[in-house]
Amino acid sequence: MSETRKRSRKRFGGHAHKKQKGSRELEVGAQGVLITCNMNERKCTSEAFSLLNEYADALYGREQPADTQDSLSEEEEDDEDAEAALKKEVSQIQMSMKTHQQRFTAVDSGANNVVFIRTHGVDPEQLVHHILSDLHQTKKRKSRVILRMLPVSGTCRAFPEDMEKFLSVFLERWFRAPQRATYQICFKARNSSHNKREEVIKAVAGLVGKLNPLNKVDLTNPELSIIIEIIKTVCCVSVLKDYTLFRKYNLQEVAKEPTNQSTGPQEAANQSTGPQEAANQSTGPQEAANQSTGPQEAANQSTGPQEAANQRTGPREAANQTQEHGDGEKADGSAESHDVSAGNGTKEAELE
């Protein structure tokens, strides 16, 4: 039985489904773009490649393909064995792969709905800022799946000692005296439980204060935003500008048209109905005329003696009312009972 199980494992690949660690995973020392999506990582990767290549070609020019150099002539290849020629060709391909790296490479981020594109020979902050500024001006939607696109300028191990050592040097470019700026700290951790938000923010704010005490915190409209994204054991760091203007670097929100300003003419039209409201309010004299019926009401109220006479028939009214409440009639039945009782009281008064 054990032999058959071993054979079945070998036959179906055993543990081949497990991912192997290598250059295709997010690791310390990488630079690139961290992209979040909504349940479709494959389409997000394709959209990211097309979008990054489009704007990278405009900034840095088209990417040069790898040149395959054939050092052997056709006569020399005929003389050598086929096996030696194949080995030499494989070595040449490996050397060309090492010397030439692609501008963008997809890397396993280690978190769901997150794609990491590793860059080579490209400044990720400059590239992503150029993309968002163009989308902010043109209001064109060039992606359906991509949500946020955050550049990553540096990475380190996601442990407090390593982060403090790395950030103390990394942040000097923006916050060391005589440079100063207002800033905010944005922290996000995925698949990591050994870093607490409050502790990380407090430690980073202390480092920025040591570099220059004139650096101030501004949570409404800061000049710079320190982005800290932790995925497993890797900490991705970047310092971004126009973070609030570009809606936290959200491609979907940046491309939206402003809706509040478009309702200005409609509000102005609604406000133009003021004269009509004034005309409606001009009916005050009529209301005053209606209110002038006070003497008639006073005359109606002058029938006090008759009411007093009507009130003498209290026992009979009480009997009528008892019968009405017993029947469970509506509320307006009480008014009818008063009319009937009043009529009866008048008839009794006449009989007397």
Short mmCIF file of N, CA, C and O in Angstrom, two decimals, residues 278-321:
data_model
loop_
_atom_site.label_atom_id
_atom_site.label_comp_id
_atom_site.label_asym_id
_atom_site.label_seq_id
_atom_site.Cartn_x
_atom_site.Cartn_y
_atom_site.Cartn_z
N ALA A 278 -42.83 85.77 -2.75
CA ALA A 278 -43.27 87.06 -2.23
C ALA A 278 -44.74 87.30 -2.57
O ALA A 278 -45.50 87.86 -1.77
N ALA A 279 -45.17 86.87 -3.79
CA ALA A 279 -46.57 87.03 -4.16
C ALA A 279 -47.47 86.18 -3.28
O ALA A 279 -48.58 86.57 -2.92
N ASN A 280 -46.97 84.96 -2.96
CA ASN A 280 -47.75 84.10 -2.08
C ASN A 280 -47.87 84.70 -0.69
O ASN A 280 -48.90 84.57 -0.01
N GLN A 281 -46.79 85.37 -0.29
CA GLN A 281 -46.83 86.00 1.02
C GLN A 281 -47.70 87.26 1.04
O GLN A 281 -48.04 87.77 2.10
N SER A 282 -48.04 87.82 -0.15
CA SER A 282 -48.84 89.04 -0.22
C SER A 282 -50.30 88.81 0.12
O SER A 282 -51.09 89.73 0.06
N THR A 283 -50.67 87.57 0.40
CA THR A 283 -52.06 87.28 0.75
C THR A 283 -52.34 87.57 2.21
O THR A 283 -53.34 87.10 2.76
N GLY A 284 -51.47 88.34 2.81
CA GLY A 284 -51.66 88.70 4.23
C GLY A 284 -52.97 89.43 4.49
O GLY A 284 -53.69 89.11 5.44
N PRO A 285 -53.36 90.46 3.66
CA PRO A 285 -54.64 91.16 3.90
C PRO A 285 -55.84 90.24 3.89
O PRO A 285 -56.79 90.41 4.66
N GLN A 286 -55.80 89.24 2.98
CA GLN A 286 -56.93 88.32 2.94
C GLN A 286 -57.02 87.53 4.23
O GLN A 286 -58.12 87.28 4.76
N GLU A 287 -55.80 87.11 4.71
CA GLU A 287 -55.81 86.42 5.99
C GLU A 287 -56.32 87.35 7.08
O GLU A 287 -57.06 86.94 7.98
N ALA A 288 -55.93 88.67 6.98
CA ALA A 288 -56.42 89.64 7.97
C ALA A 288 -57.95 89.77 7.89
O ALA A 288 -58.65 89.91 8.90
N ALA A 289 -58.49 89.75 6.62
CA ALA A 289 -59.93 89.83 6.45
C ALA A 289 -60.63 88.62 7.05
O ALA A 289 -61.70 88.70 7.62
N ASN A 290 -59.96 87.43 6.85
CA ASN A 290 -60.53 86.23 7.45
C ASN A 290 -60.52 86.31 8.96
O ASN A 290 -61.41 85.80 9.64
N GLN A 291 -59.44 86.92 9.46
CA GLN A 291 -59.36 87.05 10.90
C GLN A 291 -60.35 88.11 11.44
O GLN A 291 -60.58 88.19 12.63
N SER A 292 -60.89 88.99 10.51
CA SER A 292 -61.79 90.05 10.96
C SER A 292 -63.17 89.53 11.35
O SER A 292 -64.05 90.30 11.67
N THR A 293 -63.38 88.21 11.23
CA THR A 293 -64.68 87.64 11.60
C THR A 293 -64.78 87.40 13.09
O THR A 293 -65.63 86.65 13.55
N GLY A 294 -63.90 88.07 13.80
CA GLY A 294 -63.92 87.95 15.26
C GLY A 294 -65.26 88.33 15.86
O GLY A 294 -65.80 87.62 16.71
N PRO A 295 -65.91 89.49 15.44
CA PRO A 295 -67.21 89.86 16.02
C PRO A 295 -68.27 88.80 15.82
O PRO A 295 -69.11 88.57 16.69
N GLN A 296 -68.26 88.14 14.64
CA GLN A 296 -69.26 87.10 14.41
C GLN A 296 -69.08 85.96 15.38
O GLN A 296 -70.02 85.38 15.91
N GLU A 297 -67.75 85.62 15.57
CA GLU A 297 -67.48 84.57 16.55
C GLU A 297 -67.93 85.02 17.93
O GLU A 297 -68.46 84.24 18.71
N ALA A 298 -67.71 86.33 18.21
CA ALA A 298 -68.16 86.84 19.51
C ALA A 298 -69.68 86.75 19.64
O ALA A 298 -70.22 86.44 20.70
N ALA A 299 -70.38 87.02 18.47
CA ALA A 299 -71.83 86.90 18.49
C ALA A 299 -72.26 85.47 18.74
O ALA A 299 -73.24 85.18 19.43
N ASN A 300 -71.51 84.55 18.09
CA ASN A 300 -71.83 83.14 18.31
C ASN A 300 -71.58 82.73 19.74
O ASN A 300 -72.29 81.90 20.31
N GLN A 301 -70.55 83.34 20.31
CA GLN A 301 -70.25 83.01 21.69
C GLN A 301 -71.25 83.66 22.66
O GLN A 301 -71.29 83.32 23.83
N SER A 302 -72.02 84.68 22.16
CA SER A 302 -72.97 85.36 23.03
C SER A 302 -74.17 84.50 23.39
O SER A 302 -75.07 84.94 24.09
N THR A 303 -74.27 83.31 22.83
CA THR A 303 -75.42 82.43 23.10
C THR A 303 -75.18 81.63 24.36
O THR A 303 -75.60 80.49 24.50
N GLY A 304 -74.41 82.27 25.25
CA GLY A 304 -74.09 81.59 26.51
C GLY A 304 -75.33 81.16 27.27
O GLY A 304 -75.40 80.02 27.75
N PRO A 305 -76.36 82.04 27.45
CA PRO A 305 -77.57 81.60 28.20
C PRO A 305 -78.23 80.39 27.61
O PRO A 305 -78.70 79.50 28.31
N GLN A 306 -78.28 80.35 26.25
CA GLN A 306 -78.90 79.19 25.62
C GLN A 306 -78.11 77.93 25.92
O GLN A 306 -78.65 76.87 26.18
N GLU A 307 -76.72 78.07 25.87
CA GLU A 307 -75.88 76.92 26.19
C GLU A 307 -76.10 76.52 27.64
O GLU A 307 -76.10 75.34 28.00
N ALA A 308 -76.21 77.56 28.48
CA ALA A 308 -76.46 77.23 29.88
C ALA A 308 -77.76 76.45 30.03
O ALA A 308 -77.85 75.52 30.84
N ALA A 309 -78.78 76.88 29.22
CA ALA A 309 -80.05 76.15 29.27
C ALA A 309 -79.89 74.74 28.76
O ALA A 309 -80.49 73.80 29.25
N ASN A 310 -79.06 74.64 27.68
CA ASN A 310 -78.83 73.31 27.12
C ASN A 310 -78.10 72.42 28.09
O ASN A 310 -78.25 71.20 28.10
N GLN A 311 -77.22 73.01 28.90
CA GLN A 311 -76.44 72.22 29.84
C GLN A 311 -77.30 71.66 30.97
O GLN A 311 -76.85 70.83 31.74
N ARG A 312 -78.54 72.18 31.13
CA ARG A 312 -79.41 71.65 32.18
C ARG A 312 -79.79 70.20 31.92
O ARG A 312 -80.21 69.49 32.81
N THR A 313 -79.74 69.79 30.65
CA THR A 313 -80.14 68.42 30.29
C THR A 313 -78.96 67.48 30.43
O THR A 313 -78.79 66.57 29.64
N GLY A 314 -78.10 67.75 31.41
CA GLY A 314 -76.88 66.95 31.59
C GLY A 314 -77.15 65.48 31.73
O GLY A 314 -76.50 64.65 31.10
N PRO A 315 -78.09 65.03 32.57
CA PRO A 315 -78.31 63.58 32.75
C PRO A 315 -78.67 62.87 31.47
O PRO A 315 -78.19 61.80 31.18
N ARG A 316 -79.49 63.49 30.65
CA ARG A 316 -79.87 62.84 29.38
C ARG A 316 -78.69 62.74 28.44
O ARG A 316 -78.49 61.75 27.77
N GLU A 317 -77.86 63.80 28.41
CA GLU A 317 -76.67 63.76 27.54
C GLU A 317 -75.73 62.68 28.01
O GLU A 317 -75.12 61.97 27.23
N ALA A 318 -75.56 62.60 29.33
CA ALA A 318 -74.68 61.57 29.87
C ALA A 318 -75.16 60.20 29.45
O ALA A 318 -74.38 59.31 29.11
N ALA A 319 -76.45 60.00 29.43
CA ALA A 319 -77.00 58.71 29.00
C ALA A 319 -76.71 58.45 27.54
O ALA A 319 -76.34 57.35 27.14
N ASN A 320 -76.90 59.53 26.74
CA ASN A 320 -76.59 59.37 25.31
C ASN A 320 -75.11 59.06 25.08
O ASN A 320 -74.74 58.23 24.25
N GLN A 321 -74.27 59.79 25.82
CA GLN A 321 -72.83 59.57 25.63
C GLN A 321 -72.44 58.18 26.10
O GLN A 321 -71.56 57.55 25.54
#
